[in-house]
Amino acid sequence: MKYCFKIPAIICLLSLLPVQCKDDDASIFRAYVEGKITYPDPKFLEEPIHLVKDKRVIAETQAKESGSFVLAGPYDKGSYKLQLKSFKIKSFSTGTKGCKISTDSLSIDIPDGETYIIFNNIILK
């Protein structure tokens, strides 16, 4: 009977032991994207803006009333994209080479290795 109370107590104590966090690793990077979006419909401000890598959202934000936005998320390698939910992109300007509008016009594809991008202006349809 004594042992019935000791086992839960031991399990409880073990769960209180500090969990060790992974050390910061210099090989882990962040993708950082900022810019301004010119939008014709105020409903755009209600829609999320995503950074997506391998069909997984790595960052989410909403544009400010001015159209400006900032996103940052984990990045290791490969291309990723700036994605809108339902508003299509007409054009954009940036100093980063290799970015292009996707075939569905809902995102901008960002090439492998680009981790800091500033979009001077993204114009929506």
PDB file of C-alpha atoms in Angstrom:
ATOM      1  CA  MET A   1       0.000   0.000   0.000  1.00  0.00           C
ATOM      2  CA  LYS A   2       2.927   2.309   0.708  1.00  0.00           C
ATOM      3  CA  TYR A   3       4.129   1.932  -2.872  1.00  0.00           C
ATOM      4  CA  CYS A   4       0.841   3.107  -4.418  1.00  0.00           C
ATOM      5  CA  PHE A   5       1.454   6.642  -3.174  1.00  0.00           C
ATOM      6  CA  LYS A   6       5.192   6.700  -3.888  1.00  0.00           C
ATOM      7  CA  ILE A   7       4.926   5.966  -7.619  1.00  0.00           C
ATOM      8  CA  PRO A   8       2.626   8.945  -8.423  1.00  0.00           C
ATOM      9  CA  ALA A   9       4.789  11.149  -6.197  1.00  0.00           C
ATOM     10  CA  ILE A  10       7.929  10.112  -8.087  1.00  0.00           C
ATOM     11  CA  ILE A  11       6.236  10.705 -11.449  1.00  0.00           C
ATOM     12  CA  CYS A  12       5.087  14.111 -10.252  1.00  0.00           C
ATOM     13  CA  LEU A  13       8.606  15.042  -9.110  1.00  0.00           C
ATOM     14  CA  LEU A  14      10.150  13.869 -12.386  1.00  0.00           C
ATOM     15  CA  SER A  15       7.728  16.042 -14.343  1.00  0.00           C
ATOM     16  CA  LEU A  16       8.946  19.071 -12.393  1.00  0.00           C
ATOM     17  CA  LEU A  17      12.560  18.594 -13.441  1.00  0.00           C
ATOM     18  CA  PRO A  18      13.704  21.382 -15.729  1.00  0.00           C
ATOM     19  CA  VAL A  19      13.379  20.690 -19.418  1.00  0.00           C
ATOM     20  CA  GLN A  20      16.537  21.517 -21.287  1.00  0.00           C
ATOM     21  CA  CYS A  21      16.094  23.803 -24.282  1.00  0.00           C
ATOM     22  CA  LYS A  22      18.032  23.390 -27.480  1.00  0.00           C
ATOM     23  CA  ASP A  23      21.024  25.717 -27.687  1.00  0.00           C
ATOM     24  CA  ASP A  24      20.980  28.439 -30.290  1.00  0.00           C
ATOM     25  CA  ASP A  25      22.493  27.125 -33.464  1.00  0.00           C
ATOM     26  CA  ALA A  26      24.296  29.442 -35.855  1.00  0.00           C
ATOM     27  CA  SER A  27      23.084  27.340 -38.788  1.00  0.00           C
ATOM     28  CA  ILE A  28      19.428  28.259 -38.139  1.00  0.00           C
ATOM     29  CA  PHE A  29      18.426  31.358 -40.096  1.00  0.00           C
ATOM     30  CA  ARG A  30      15.324  33.510 -40.312  1.00  0.00           C
ATOM     31  CA  ALA A  31      13.543  34.676 -43.408  1.00  0.00           C
ATOM     32  CA  TYR A  32      12.714  38.373 -43.065  1.00  0.00           C
ATOM     33  CA  VAL A  33      10.315  40.055 -45.489  1.00  0.00           C
ATOM     34  CA  GLU A  34       8.950  43.568 -45.274  1.00  0.00           C
ATOM     35  CA  GLY A  35       7.188  45.879 -47.652  1.00  0.00           C
ATOM     36  CA  LYS A  36       4.190  47.924 -48.615  1.00  0.00           C
ATOM     37  CA  ILE A  37       1.052  46.761 -50.394  1.00  0.00           C
ATOM     38  CA  THR A  38      -1.169  49.053 -52.451  1.00  0.00           C
ATOM     39  CA  TYR A  39      -4.688  47.703 -52.199  1.00  0.00           C
ATOM     40  CA  PRO A  40      -7.946  48.872 -53.836  1.00  0.00           C
ATOM     41  CA  ASP A  41     -10.278  47.087 -51.404  1.00  0.00           C
ATOM     42  CA  PRO A  42     -10.195  47.892 -47.646  1.00  0.00           C
ATOM     43  CA  LYS A  43     -11.222  44.265 -46.937  1.00  0.00           C
ATOM     44  CA  PHE A  44      -7.601  43.391 -47.714  1.00  0.00           C
ATOM     45  CA  LEU A  45      -6.657  44.618 -44.220  1.00  0.00           C
ATOM     46  CA  GLU A  46      -8.714  41.770 -42.728  1.00  0.00           C
ATOM     47  CA  GLU A  47      -6.769  39.107 -44.647  1.00  0.00           C
ATOM     48  CA  PRO A  48      -3.585  37.450 -43.320  1.00  0.00           C
ATOM     49  CA  ILE A  49      -0.264  37.646 -45.129  1.00  0.00           C
ATOM     50  CA  HIS A  50       1.849  34.486 -44.882  1.00  0.00           C
ATOM     51  CA  LEU A  51       5.375  33.299 -45.456  1.00  0.00           C
ATOM     52  CA  VAL A  52       5.052  29.701 -46.648  1.00  0.00           C
ATOM     53  CA  LYS A  53       7.757  27.053 -47.025  1.00  0.00           C
ATOM     54  CA  ASP A  54       6.961  23.515 -48.165  1.00  0.00           C
ATOM     55  CA  LYS A  55       3.199  24.189 -47.802  1.00  0.00           C
ATOM     56  CA  ARG A  56       3.713  25.174 -44.142  1.00  0.00           C
ATOM     57  CA  VAL A  57       3.070  28.667 -42.784  1.00  0.00           C
ATOM     58  CA  ILE A  58       6.267  29.908 -41.116  1.00  0.00           C
ATOM     59  CA  ALA A  59       5.055  33.461 -40.399  1.00  0.00           C
ATOM     60  CA  GLU A  60       1.776  35.373 -40.397  1.00  0.00           C
ATOM     61  CA  THR A  61       0.814  39.025 -40.093  1.00  0.00           C
ATOM     62  CA  GLN A  62      -1.727  41.556 -41.291  1.00  0.00           C
ATOM     63  CA  ALA A  63      -0.928  44.756 -43.115  1.00  0.00           C
ATOM     64  CA  LYS A  64      -1.284  48.058 -41.328  1.00  0.00           C
ATOM     65  CA  GLU A  65      -3.718  50.631 -42.692  1.00  0.00           C
ATOM     66  CA  SER A  66      -0.806  52.160 -44.627  1.00  0.00           C
ATOM     67  CA  GLY A  67      -0.278  48.788 -46.346  1.00  0.00           C
ATOM     68  CA  SER A  68       3.068  48.152 -44.649  1.00  0.00           C
ATOM     69  CA  PHE A  69       3.899  44.731 -43.221  1.00  0.00           C
ATOM     70  CA  VAL A  70       6.782  42.784 -41.659  1.00  0.00           C
ATOM     71  CA  LEU A  71       7.166  39.006 -41.509  1.00  0.00           C
ATOM     72  CA  ALA A  72       9.914  36.818 -40.053  1.00  0.00           C
ATOM     73  CA  GLY A  73      10.068  33.059 -39.702  1.00  0.00           C
ATOM     74  CA  PRO A  74      12.480  30.122 -39.491  1.00  0.00           C
ATOM     75  CA  TYR A  75      14.414  29.325 -42.664  1.00  0.00           C
ATOM     76  CA  ASP A  76      17.017  26.699 -43.458  1.00  0.00           C
ATOM     77  CA  LYS A  77      17.214  26.296 -47.245  1.00  0.00           C
ATOM     78  CA  GLY A  78      15.084  26.211 -50.354  1.00  0.00           C
ATOM     79  CA  SER A  79      12.598  28.589 -51.894  1.00  0.00           C
ATOM     80  CA  TYR A  80       9.592  29.970 -50.044  1.00  0.00           C
ATOM     81  CA  LYS A  81       6.818  32.424 -50.804  1.00  0.00           C
ATOM     82  CA  LEU A  82       4.966  35.488 -49.638  1.00  0.00           C
ATOM     83  CA  GLN A  83       1.342  34.398 -49.894  1.00  0.00           C
ATOM     84  CA  LEU A  84      -2.001  36.190 -49.784  1.00  0.00           C
ATOM     85  CA  LYS A  85      -5.224  34.366 -49.029  1.00  0.00           C
ATOM     86  CA  SER A  86      -7.599  35.687 -51.683  1.00  0.00           C
ATOM     87  CA  PHE A  87      -6.284  38.937 -53.181  1.00  0.00           C
ATOM     88  CA  LYS A  88      -4.325  38.579 -56.416  1.00  0.00           C
ATOM     89  CA  ILE A  89      -1.018  40.341 -57.061  1.00  0.00           C
ATOM     90  CA  LYS A  90      -0.796  42.536 -60.159  1.00  0.00           C
ATOM     91  CA  SER A  91       2.861  43.604 -59.860  1.00  0.00           C
ATOM     92  CA  PHE A  92       5.671  44.253 -57.375  1.00  0.00           C
ATOM     93  CA  SER A  93       9.037  45.968 -57.097  1.00  0.00           C
ATOM     94  CA  THR A  94      12.061  44.805 -55.122  1.00  0.00           C
ATOM     95  CA  GLY A  95      15.835  44.893 -55.361  1.00  0.00           C
ATOM     96  CA  THR A  96      15.985  41.114 -54.849  1.00  0.00           C
ATOM     97  CA  LYS A  97      16.598  39.215 -58.075  1.00  0.00           C
ATOM     98  CA  GLY A  98      14.705  36.032 -58.876  1.00  0.00           C
ATOM     99  CA  CYS A  99      11.379  36.836 -57.207  1.00  0.00           C
ATOM    100  CA  LYS A 100       8.336  36.177 -59.391  1.00  0.00           C
ATOM    101  CA  ILE A 101       4.553  36.129 -59.179  1.00  0.00           C
ATOM    102  CA  SER A 102       3.113  32.606 -59.001  1.00  0.00           C
ATOM    103  CA  THR A 103       0.799  31.304 -61.729  1.00  0.00           C
ATOM    104  CA  ASP A 104      -2.300  31.791 -59.528  1.00  0.00           C
ATOM    105  CA  SER A 105      -1.167  35.377 -58.685  1.00  0.00           C
ATOM    106  CA  LEU A 106      -1.776  34.770 -54.956  1.00  0.00           C
ATOM    107  CA  SER A 107       1.901  34.658 -54.012  1.00  0.00           C
ATOM    108  CA  ILE A 108       5.406  35.833 -54.813  1.00  0.00           C
ATOM    109  CA  ASP A 109       7.982  33.056 -55.109  1.00  0.00           C
ATOM    110  CA  ILE A 110      11.252  33.877 -53.335  1.00  0.00           C
ATOM    111  CA  PRO A 111      14.372  31.998 -54.495  1.00  0.00           C
ATOM    112  CA  ASP A 112      16.639  29.815 -52.377  1.00  0.00           C
ATOM    113  CA  GLY A 113      19.184  31.713 -50.281  1.00  0.00           C
ATOM    114  CA  GLU A 114      17.316  35.031 -50.073  1.00  0.00           C
ATOM    115  CA  THR A 115      16.677  35.681 -46.390  1.00  0.00           C
ATOM    116  CA  TYR A 116      16.145  39.459 -46.271  1.00  0.00           C
ATOM    117  CA  ILE A 117      13.751  41.009 -48.773  1.00  0.00           C
ATOM    118  CA  ILE A 118      12.168  44.429 -49.001  1.00  0.00           C
ATOM    119  CA  PHE A 119       9.236  44.871 -51.354  1.00  0.00           C
ATOM    120  CA  ASN A 120       9.074  48.562 -52.238  1.00  0.00           C
ATOM    121  CA  ASN A 121       5.520  48.149 -53.464  1.00  0.00           C
ATOM    122  CA  ILE A 122       3.177  45.253 -54.156  1.00  0.00           C
ATOM    123  CA  ILE A 123       0.139  46.262 -56.207  1.00  0.00           C
ATOM    124  CA  LEU A 124      -3.006  44.149 -55.960  1.00  0.00           C
ATOM    125  CA  LYS A 125      -5.559  43.603 -58.740  1.00  0.00           C
TER     126      LYS A 125
END
